[in-house]
XYZ file of C-alpha atoms in Angstrom:
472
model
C 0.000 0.000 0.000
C 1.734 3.700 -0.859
C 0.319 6.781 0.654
C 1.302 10.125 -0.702
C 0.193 13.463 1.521
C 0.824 16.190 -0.564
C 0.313 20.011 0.048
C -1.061 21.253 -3.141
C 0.671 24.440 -3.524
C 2.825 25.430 -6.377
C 2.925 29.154 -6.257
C 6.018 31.551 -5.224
C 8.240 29.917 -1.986
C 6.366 28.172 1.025
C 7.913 30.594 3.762
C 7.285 27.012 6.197
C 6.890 24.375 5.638
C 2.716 22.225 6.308
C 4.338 20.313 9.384
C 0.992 18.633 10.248
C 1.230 16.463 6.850
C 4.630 15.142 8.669
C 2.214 14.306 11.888
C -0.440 12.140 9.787
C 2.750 10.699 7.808
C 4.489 9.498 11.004
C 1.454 8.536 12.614
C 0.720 6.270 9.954
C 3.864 4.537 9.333
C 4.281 3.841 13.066
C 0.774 1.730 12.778
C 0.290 0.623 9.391
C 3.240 -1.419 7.071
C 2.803 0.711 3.716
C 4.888 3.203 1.876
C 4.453 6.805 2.659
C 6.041 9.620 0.990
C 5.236 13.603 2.122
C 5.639 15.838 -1.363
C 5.710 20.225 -0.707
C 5.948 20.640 -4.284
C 7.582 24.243 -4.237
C 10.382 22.608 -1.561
C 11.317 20.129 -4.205
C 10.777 21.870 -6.728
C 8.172 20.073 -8.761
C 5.968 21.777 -10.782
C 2.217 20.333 -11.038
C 3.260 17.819 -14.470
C 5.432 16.211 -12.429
C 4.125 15.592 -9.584
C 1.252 14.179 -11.618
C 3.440 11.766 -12.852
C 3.845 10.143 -9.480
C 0.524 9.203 -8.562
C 0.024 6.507 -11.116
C 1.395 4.184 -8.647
C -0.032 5.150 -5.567
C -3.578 3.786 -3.396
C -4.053 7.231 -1.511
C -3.593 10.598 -2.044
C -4.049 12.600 1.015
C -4.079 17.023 0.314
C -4.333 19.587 2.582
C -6.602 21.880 1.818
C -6.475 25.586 3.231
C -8.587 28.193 2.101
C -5.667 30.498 -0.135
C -5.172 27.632 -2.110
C -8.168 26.038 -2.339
C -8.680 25.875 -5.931
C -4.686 24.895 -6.527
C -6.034 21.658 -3.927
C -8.961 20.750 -6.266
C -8.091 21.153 -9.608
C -5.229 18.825 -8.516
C -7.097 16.030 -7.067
C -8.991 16.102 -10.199
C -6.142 15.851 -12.239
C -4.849 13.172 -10.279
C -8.009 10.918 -10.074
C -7.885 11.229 -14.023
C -4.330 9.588 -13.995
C -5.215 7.514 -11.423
C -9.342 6.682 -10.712
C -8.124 3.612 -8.322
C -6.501 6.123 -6.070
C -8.694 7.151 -3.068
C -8.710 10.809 -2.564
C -8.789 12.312 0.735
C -8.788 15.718 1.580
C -8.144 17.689 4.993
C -7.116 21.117 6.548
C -8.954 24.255 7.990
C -10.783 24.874 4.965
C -12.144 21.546 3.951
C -13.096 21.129 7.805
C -15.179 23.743 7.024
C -17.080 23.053 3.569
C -16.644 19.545 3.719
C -20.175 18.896 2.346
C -20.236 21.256 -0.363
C -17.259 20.132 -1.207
C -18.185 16.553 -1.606
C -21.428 17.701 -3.506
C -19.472 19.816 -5.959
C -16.480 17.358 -6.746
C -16.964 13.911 -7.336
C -13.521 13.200 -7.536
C -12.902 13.561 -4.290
C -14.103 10.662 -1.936
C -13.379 11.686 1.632
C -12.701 14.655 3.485
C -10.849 14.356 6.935
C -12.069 16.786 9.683
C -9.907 19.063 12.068
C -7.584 16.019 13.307
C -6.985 13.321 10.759
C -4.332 10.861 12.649
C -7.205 8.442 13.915
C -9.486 8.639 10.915
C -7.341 8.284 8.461
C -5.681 5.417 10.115
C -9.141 3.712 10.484
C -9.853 4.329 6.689
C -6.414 2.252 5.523
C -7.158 -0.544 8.032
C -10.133 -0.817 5.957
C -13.394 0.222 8.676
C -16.800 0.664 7.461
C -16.966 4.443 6.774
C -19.921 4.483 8.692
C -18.100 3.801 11.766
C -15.538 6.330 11.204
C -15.841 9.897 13.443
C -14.490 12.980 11.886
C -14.741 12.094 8.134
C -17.467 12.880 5.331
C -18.090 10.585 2.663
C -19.799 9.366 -0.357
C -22.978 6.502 0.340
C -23.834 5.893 -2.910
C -25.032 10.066 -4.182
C -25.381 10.875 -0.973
C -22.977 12.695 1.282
C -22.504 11.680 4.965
C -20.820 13.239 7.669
C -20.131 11.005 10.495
C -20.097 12.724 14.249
C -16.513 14.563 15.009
C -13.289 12.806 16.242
C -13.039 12.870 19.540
C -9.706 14.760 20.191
C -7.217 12.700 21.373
C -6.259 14.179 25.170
C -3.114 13.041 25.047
C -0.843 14.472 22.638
C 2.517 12.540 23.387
C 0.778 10.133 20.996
C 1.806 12.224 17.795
C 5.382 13.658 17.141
C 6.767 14.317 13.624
C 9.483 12.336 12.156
C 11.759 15.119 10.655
C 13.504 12.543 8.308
C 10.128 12.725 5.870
C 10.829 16.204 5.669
C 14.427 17.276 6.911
C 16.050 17.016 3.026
C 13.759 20.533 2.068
C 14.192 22.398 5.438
C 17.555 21.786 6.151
C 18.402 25.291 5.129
C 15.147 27.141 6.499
C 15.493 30.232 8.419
C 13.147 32.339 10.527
C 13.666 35.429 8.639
C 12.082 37.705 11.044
C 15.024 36.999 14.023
C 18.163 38.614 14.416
C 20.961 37.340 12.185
C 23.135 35.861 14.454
C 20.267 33.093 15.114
C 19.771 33.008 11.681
C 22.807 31.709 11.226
C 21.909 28.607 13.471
C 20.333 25.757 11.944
C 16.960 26.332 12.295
C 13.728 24.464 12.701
C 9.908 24.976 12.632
C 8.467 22.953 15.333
C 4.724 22.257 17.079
C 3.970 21.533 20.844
C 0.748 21.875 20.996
C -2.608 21.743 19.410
C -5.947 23.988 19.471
C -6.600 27.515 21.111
C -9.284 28.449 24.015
C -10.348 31.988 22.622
C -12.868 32.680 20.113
C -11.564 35.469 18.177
C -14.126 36.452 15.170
C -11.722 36.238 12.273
C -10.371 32.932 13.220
C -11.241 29.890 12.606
C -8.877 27.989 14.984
C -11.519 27.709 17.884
C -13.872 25.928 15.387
C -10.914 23.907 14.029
C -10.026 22.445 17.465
C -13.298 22.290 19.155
C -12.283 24.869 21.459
C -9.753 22.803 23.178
C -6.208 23.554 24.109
C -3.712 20.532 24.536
C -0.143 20.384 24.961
C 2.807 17.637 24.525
C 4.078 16.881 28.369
C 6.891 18.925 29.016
C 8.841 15.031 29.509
C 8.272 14.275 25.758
C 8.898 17.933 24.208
C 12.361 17.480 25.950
C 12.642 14.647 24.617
C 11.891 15.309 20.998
C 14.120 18.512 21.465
C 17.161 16.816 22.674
C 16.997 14.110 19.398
C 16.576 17.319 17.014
C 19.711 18.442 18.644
C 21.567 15.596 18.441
C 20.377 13.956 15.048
C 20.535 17.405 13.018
C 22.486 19.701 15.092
C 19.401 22.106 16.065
C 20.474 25.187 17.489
C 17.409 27.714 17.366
C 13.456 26.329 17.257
C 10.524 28.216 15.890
C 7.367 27.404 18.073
C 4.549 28.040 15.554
C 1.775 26.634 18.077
C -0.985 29.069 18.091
C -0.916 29.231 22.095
C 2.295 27.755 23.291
C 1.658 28.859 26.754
C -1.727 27.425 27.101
C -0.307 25.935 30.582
C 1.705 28.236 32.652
C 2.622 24.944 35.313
C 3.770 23.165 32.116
C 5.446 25.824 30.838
C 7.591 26.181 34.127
C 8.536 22.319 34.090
C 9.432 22.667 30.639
C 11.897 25.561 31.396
C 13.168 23.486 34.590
C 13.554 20.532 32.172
C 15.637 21.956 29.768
C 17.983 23.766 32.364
C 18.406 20.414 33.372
C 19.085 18.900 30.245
C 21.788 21.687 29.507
C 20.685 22.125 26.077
C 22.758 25.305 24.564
C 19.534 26.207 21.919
C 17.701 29.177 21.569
C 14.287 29.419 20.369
C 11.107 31.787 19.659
C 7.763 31.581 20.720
C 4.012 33.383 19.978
C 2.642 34.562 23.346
C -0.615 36.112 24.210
C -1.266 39.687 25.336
C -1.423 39.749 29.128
C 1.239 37.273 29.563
C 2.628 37.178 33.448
C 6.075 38.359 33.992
C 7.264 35.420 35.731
C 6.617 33.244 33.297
C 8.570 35.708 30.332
C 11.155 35.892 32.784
C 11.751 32.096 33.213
C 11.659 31.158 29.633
C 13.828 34.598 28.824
C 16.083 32.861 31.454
C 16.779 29.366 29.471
C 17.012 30.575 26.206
C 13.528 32.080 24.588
C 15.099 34.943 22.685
C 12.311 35.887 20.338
C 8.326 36.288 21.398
C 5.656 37.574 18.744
C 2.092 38.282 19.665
C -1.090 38.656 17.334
C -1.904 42.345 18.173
C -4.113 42.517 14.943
C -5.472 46.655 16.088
C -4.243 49.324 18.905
C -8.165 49.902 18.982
C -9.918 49.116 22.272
C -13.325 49.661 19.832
C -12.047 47.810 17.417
C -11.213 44.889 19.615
C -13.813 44.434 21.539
C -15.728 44.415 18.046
C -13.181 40.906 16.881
C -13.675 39.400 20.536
C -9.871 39.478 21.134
C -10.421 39.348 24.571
C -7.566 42.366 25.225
C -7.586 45.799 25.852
C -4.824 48.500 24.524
C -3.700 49.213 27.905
C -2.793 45.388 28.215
C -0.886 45.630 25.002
C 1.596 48.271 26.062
C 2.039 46.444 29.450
C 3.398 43.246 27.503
C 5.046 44.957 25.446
C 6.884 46.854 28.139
C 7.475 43.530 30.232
C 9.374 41.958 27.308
C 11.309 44.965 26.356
C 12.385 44.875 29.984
C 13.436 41.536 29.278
C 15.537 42.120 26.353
C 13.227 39.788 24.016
C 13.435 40.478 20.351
C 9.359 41.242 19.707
C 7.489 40.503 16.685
C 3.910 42.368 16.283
C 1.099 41.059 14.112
C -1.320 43.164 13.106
C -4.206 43.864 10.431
C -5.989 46.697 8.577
C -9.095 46.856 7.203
C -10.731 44.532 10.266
C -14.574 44.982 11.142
C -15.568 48.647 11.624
C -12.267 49.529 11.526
C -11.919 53.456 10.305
C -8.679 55.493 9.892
C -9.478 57.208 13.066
C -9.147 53.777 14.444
C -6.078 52.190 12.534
C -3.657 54.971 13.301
C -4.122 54.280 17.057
C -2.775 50.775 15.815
C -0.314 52.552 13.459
C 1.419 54.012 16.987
C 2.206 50.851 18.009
C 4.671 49.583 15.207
C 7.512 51.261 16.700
C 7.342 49.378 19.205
C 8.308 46.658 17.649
C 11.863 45.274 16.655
C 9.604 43.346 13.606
C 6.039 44.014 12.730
C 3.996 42.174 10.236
C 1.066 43.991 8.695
C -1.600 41.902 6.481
C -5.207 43.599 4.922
C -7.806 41.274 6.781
C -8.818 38.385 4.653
C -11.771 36.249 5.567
C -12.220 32.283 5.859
C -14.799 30.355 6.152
C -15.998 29.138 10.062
C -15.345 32.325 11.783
C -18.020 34.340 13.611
C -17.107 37.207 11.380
C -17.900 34.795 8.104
C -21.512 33.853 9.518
C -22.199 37.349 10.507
C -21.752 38.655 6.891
C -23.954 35.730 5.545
C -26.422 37.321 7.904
C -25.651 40.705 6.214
C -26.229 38.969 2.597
C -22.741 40.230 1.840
C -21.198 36.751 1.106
C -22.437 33.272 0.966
C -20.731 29.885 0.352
C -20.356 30.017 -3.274
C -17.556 32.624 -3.125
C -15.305 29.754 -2.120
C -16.131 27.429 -5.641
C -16.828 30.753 -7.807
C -12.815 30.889 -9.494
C -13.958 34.590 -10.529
C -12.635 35.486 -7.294
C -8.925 35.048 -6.269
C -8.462 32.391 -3.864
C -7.627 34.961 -0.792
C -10.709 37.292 -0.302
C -10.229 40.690 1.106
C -12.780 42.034 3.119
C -12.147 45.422 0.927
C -14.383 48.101 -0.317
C -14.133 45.951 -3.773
C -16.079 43.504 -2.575
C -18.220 44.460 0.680
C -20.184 47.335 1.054
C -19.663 47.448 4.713
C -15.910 47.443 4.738
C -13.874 51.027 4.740
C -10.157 50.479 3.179
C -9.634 50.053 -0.737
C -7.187 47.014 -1.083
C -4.735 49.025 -4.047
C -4.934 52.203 -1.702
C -4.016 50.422 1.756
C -1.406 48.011 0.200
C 0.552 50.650 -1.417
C 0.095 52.155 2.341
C 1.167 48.894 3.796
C 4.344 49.305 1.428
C 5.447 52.908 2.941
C 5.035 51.779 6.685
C 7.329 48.568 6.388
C 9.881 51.084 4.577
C 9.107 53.995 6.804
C 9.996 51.140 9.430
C 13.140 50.148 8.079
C 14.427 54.005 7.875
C 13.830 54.769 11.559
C 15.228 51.472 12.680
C 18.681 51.251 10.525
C 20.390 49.490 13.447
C 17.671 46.558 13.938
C 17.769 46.571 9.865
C 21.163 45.615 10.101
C 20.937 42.785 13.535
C 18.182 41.457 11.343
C 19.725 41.159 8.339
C 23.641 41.203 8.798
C 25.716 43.755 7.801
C 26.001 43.450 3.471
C 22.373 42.675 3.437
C 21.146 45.256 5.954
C 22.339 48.518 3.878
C 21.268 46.754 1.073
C 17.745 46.917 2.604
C 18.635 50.745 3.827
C 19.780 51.301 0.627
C 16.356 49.685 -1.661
C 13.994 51.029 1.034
C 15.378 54.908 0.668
C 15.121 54.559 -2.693
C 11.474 53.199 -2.839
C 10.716 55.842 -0.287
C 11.853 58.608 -2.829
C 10.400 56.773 -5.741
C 7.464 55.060 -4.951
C 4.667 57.624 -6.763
C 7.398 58.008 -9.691
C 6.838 55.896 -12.327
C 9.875 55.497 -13.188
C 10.220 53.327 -10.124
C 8.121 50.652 -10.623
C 10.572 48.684 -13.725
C 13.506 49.506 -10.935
C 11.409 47.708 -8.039
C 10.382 45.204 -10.516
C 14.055 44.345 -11.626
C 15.130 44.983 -7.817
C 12.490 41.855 -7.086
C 15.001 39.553 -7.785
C 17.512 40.331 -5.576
C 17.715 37.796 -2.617
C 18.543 38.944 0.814
């Protein structure tokens, strides 16, 4: 029996890599004799011909579907059941979670969709169960699509790890890009602790994805798995990208005791949650955390309240000044054009970037199974179809373009996003260059002063076009 999970993606670079593809993979080669192979086509290099070409010989083709590449995911499995109609087709990930009906209505090439975690399903499908008795999947009876009751999520999560060796070949040479250089020049590697997140925000979809549930790997095993990564690759920096890796504060400070203990020399970054206590900064500062970011997404106490973030501005500035105090490198996230979001209201969140040693800035795009989805259905202002109709792009904006009740033109605010990275970058030539490195720092300087004089002429846009290709 082969297996090949595949992340259907074959546009620009994959900043990181879909590490949850490398959970299922492991999980199923630990209880099932087959051969299993994980493909990130842009990592290898494949374009889509080629990596057609492969699944001629294979029994199942399991794609991860998220919602910005949706139509990449299903124009692909029907390509590939073409080649191949003996080869079972099962799709998962946040966005077929979330239309997994109308999915299985509108494409008859795909047989099964997997829903929010796949390990146990999936397993159950190759040892050959009665999809009937199978929680967490939707399937085909006959013209009729079923959707079984959810998975019950699995409380212990020392049950799934990732084997790095199905993966390790295309990442050896990642980098977290947004650290300073010095840990850049570590060996590097994305890693996951924990699953799920507790709060309900209204643009996210991770509450719905998880059932609401937080769980963690045991501080024991996380060691454990750190100390191998260390030894078997020479890991010197991690990259947490758990949505809440301090969903446990008594974990948390056995974790930190644990690795002390160990004597592990790594360094590593983590995403922490506005209102974060000092004592636990200070104790992971202490054995090596050197990098924290934190989903801001709007300096707006209105605005805020209005997404259910669950914070207030005031306890944004007092994180912020507890891991200054700390000498953390902080990374901001943030986003424009949210919910009743007006200018008034975004420069209060524009005040905030300087704060920052990084900041990331994206225009508000909305998925599917968020409380900010369903409440524009209400509005009549979207319904499902936008996600099958391919005369939209596969990210949707929520931009005056499209929805009457939003208040930022995407061209307009883009160009706008443009000026405050750069405008960034010119205030901050010293972080520029600890980011970067020396060479590629006042290169940066250099490009950014020259877009900031240029950017309205025309003139400018063949030099940023040609200056595109640069790599720094």
């Amino acid at each position: 029996m082969k297996l090949l999970f595949v992340n259907p993606y074959f546009k620009n670079k994959v900043y990181a890599p879909t590490l949850g593809l490398g959970f299922l993979a492991t999980y199923i080669k630990n209880h099932v004799d087959c051969e299993v192979e994980i493909i990130e086509p842009v990592k290898k290099r494949l374009n889509k011909h080629c990596l057609l070409a492969k699944i001629k010989n294979i029994d199942y083709l399991c794609l991860t579907c998220y919602t910005e590449s949706r139509f990449q995911c299903f124009d692909f499995a029907e390509q590939a059941k073409k080649i191949n109609p003996n080869c079972k087709i099962i799709v998962g990930g946040p966005h077929a979670t979330a239309l997994d009906v109308e999915i299985l209505k509108r494409y008859s090439f795909i047989d099964i969709v997997a829903r929010r975690e796949g390990e146990e399903a999936l397993l159950k499908i190759l040892k050959n169960y009665p999809l009937s008795q199978i929680n967490g999947i939707t399937w085909r009876k006959d013209s009729e699509v079923v959707q079984n009751h959810d998975q019950v999520l699995e409380k212990n999560l020392d049950l799934f790890y990732l084997d790095y060796s199905f993966i390790y070949p295309e990442i050896y040479k990642w980098k977290d890009n947004e650290i300073p250089y010095k840990f850049q020049r570590l060996k590097n590697l994305p890693i996951i602790a924990s699953r799920g997140c507790p709060f309900r925000c209204a643009f996210c979809a991770a509450s719905q994805q998880w059932s609401g549930i937080w769980r963690g790997m045991s501080p024991d095993k996380l060691l454990e798995e750190i100390k191998f990564l260390v030894n078997q690759y020479g890991i010197r920096y991690f990259r947490f990208y758990d949505a809440l890796f301090i969903g446990d504060e008594i974990q948390i400070f056995k974790f930190c005791d644990l690795l002390e203990q160990y004597g592990l020399d790594i360094k590593f970054r983590i995403d922490i949650r506005v209102g974060t206590s000092r004592a636990v900064l200070k104790r992971l500062r202490e054995v090596g955390c050197e990098v924290v970011g934190f989903g801001i997404e709007s300096g707006s106490d209105k605005v805020l309240q209005i997404i259910n973030k669950r914070i207030t501005r005031k306890q944004i500035e007092e994180t912020i000044n507890i891991c200054r105090s700390l000498n953390f490198w902080i990374v901001g996230f943030f986003m424009i054009s949210l919910p009743e979001e007006t200018s008034e209201d975004f420069n209060e969140t524009v005040e905030l970037f300087d704060s920052f040693d990084v900041f990331n800035l994206q225009f508000f795009k909305i998925h599917p199974n968020t409380a900010f989805y369903e409440e524009l259905k209400k509005r009549g202002e979207i319904n499902d179809e936008i996600w099958f109709d391919k005369n939209y792009e596969e990210e949707i904006y929520y931009s005056r373009e499209l929805f009457k009740s939003a208040k930022f033109s995407r061209r307009a605010t883009e160009i706008m996003i443009k000026r405050f990275y750069i405008r960034h970058n010119l205030k901050n030539p010293t972080l520029v260059i600890k980011r970067f490195g020396l060479a590629n720092g006042l290169f940066v300087l250099i490009y950014s002063l020259i877009q900031w004089l240029l950017l309205k002429n025309k003139i400018s846009a063949e030099f940023l076009k040609l200056m595109k290709n640069y790599k720094y």
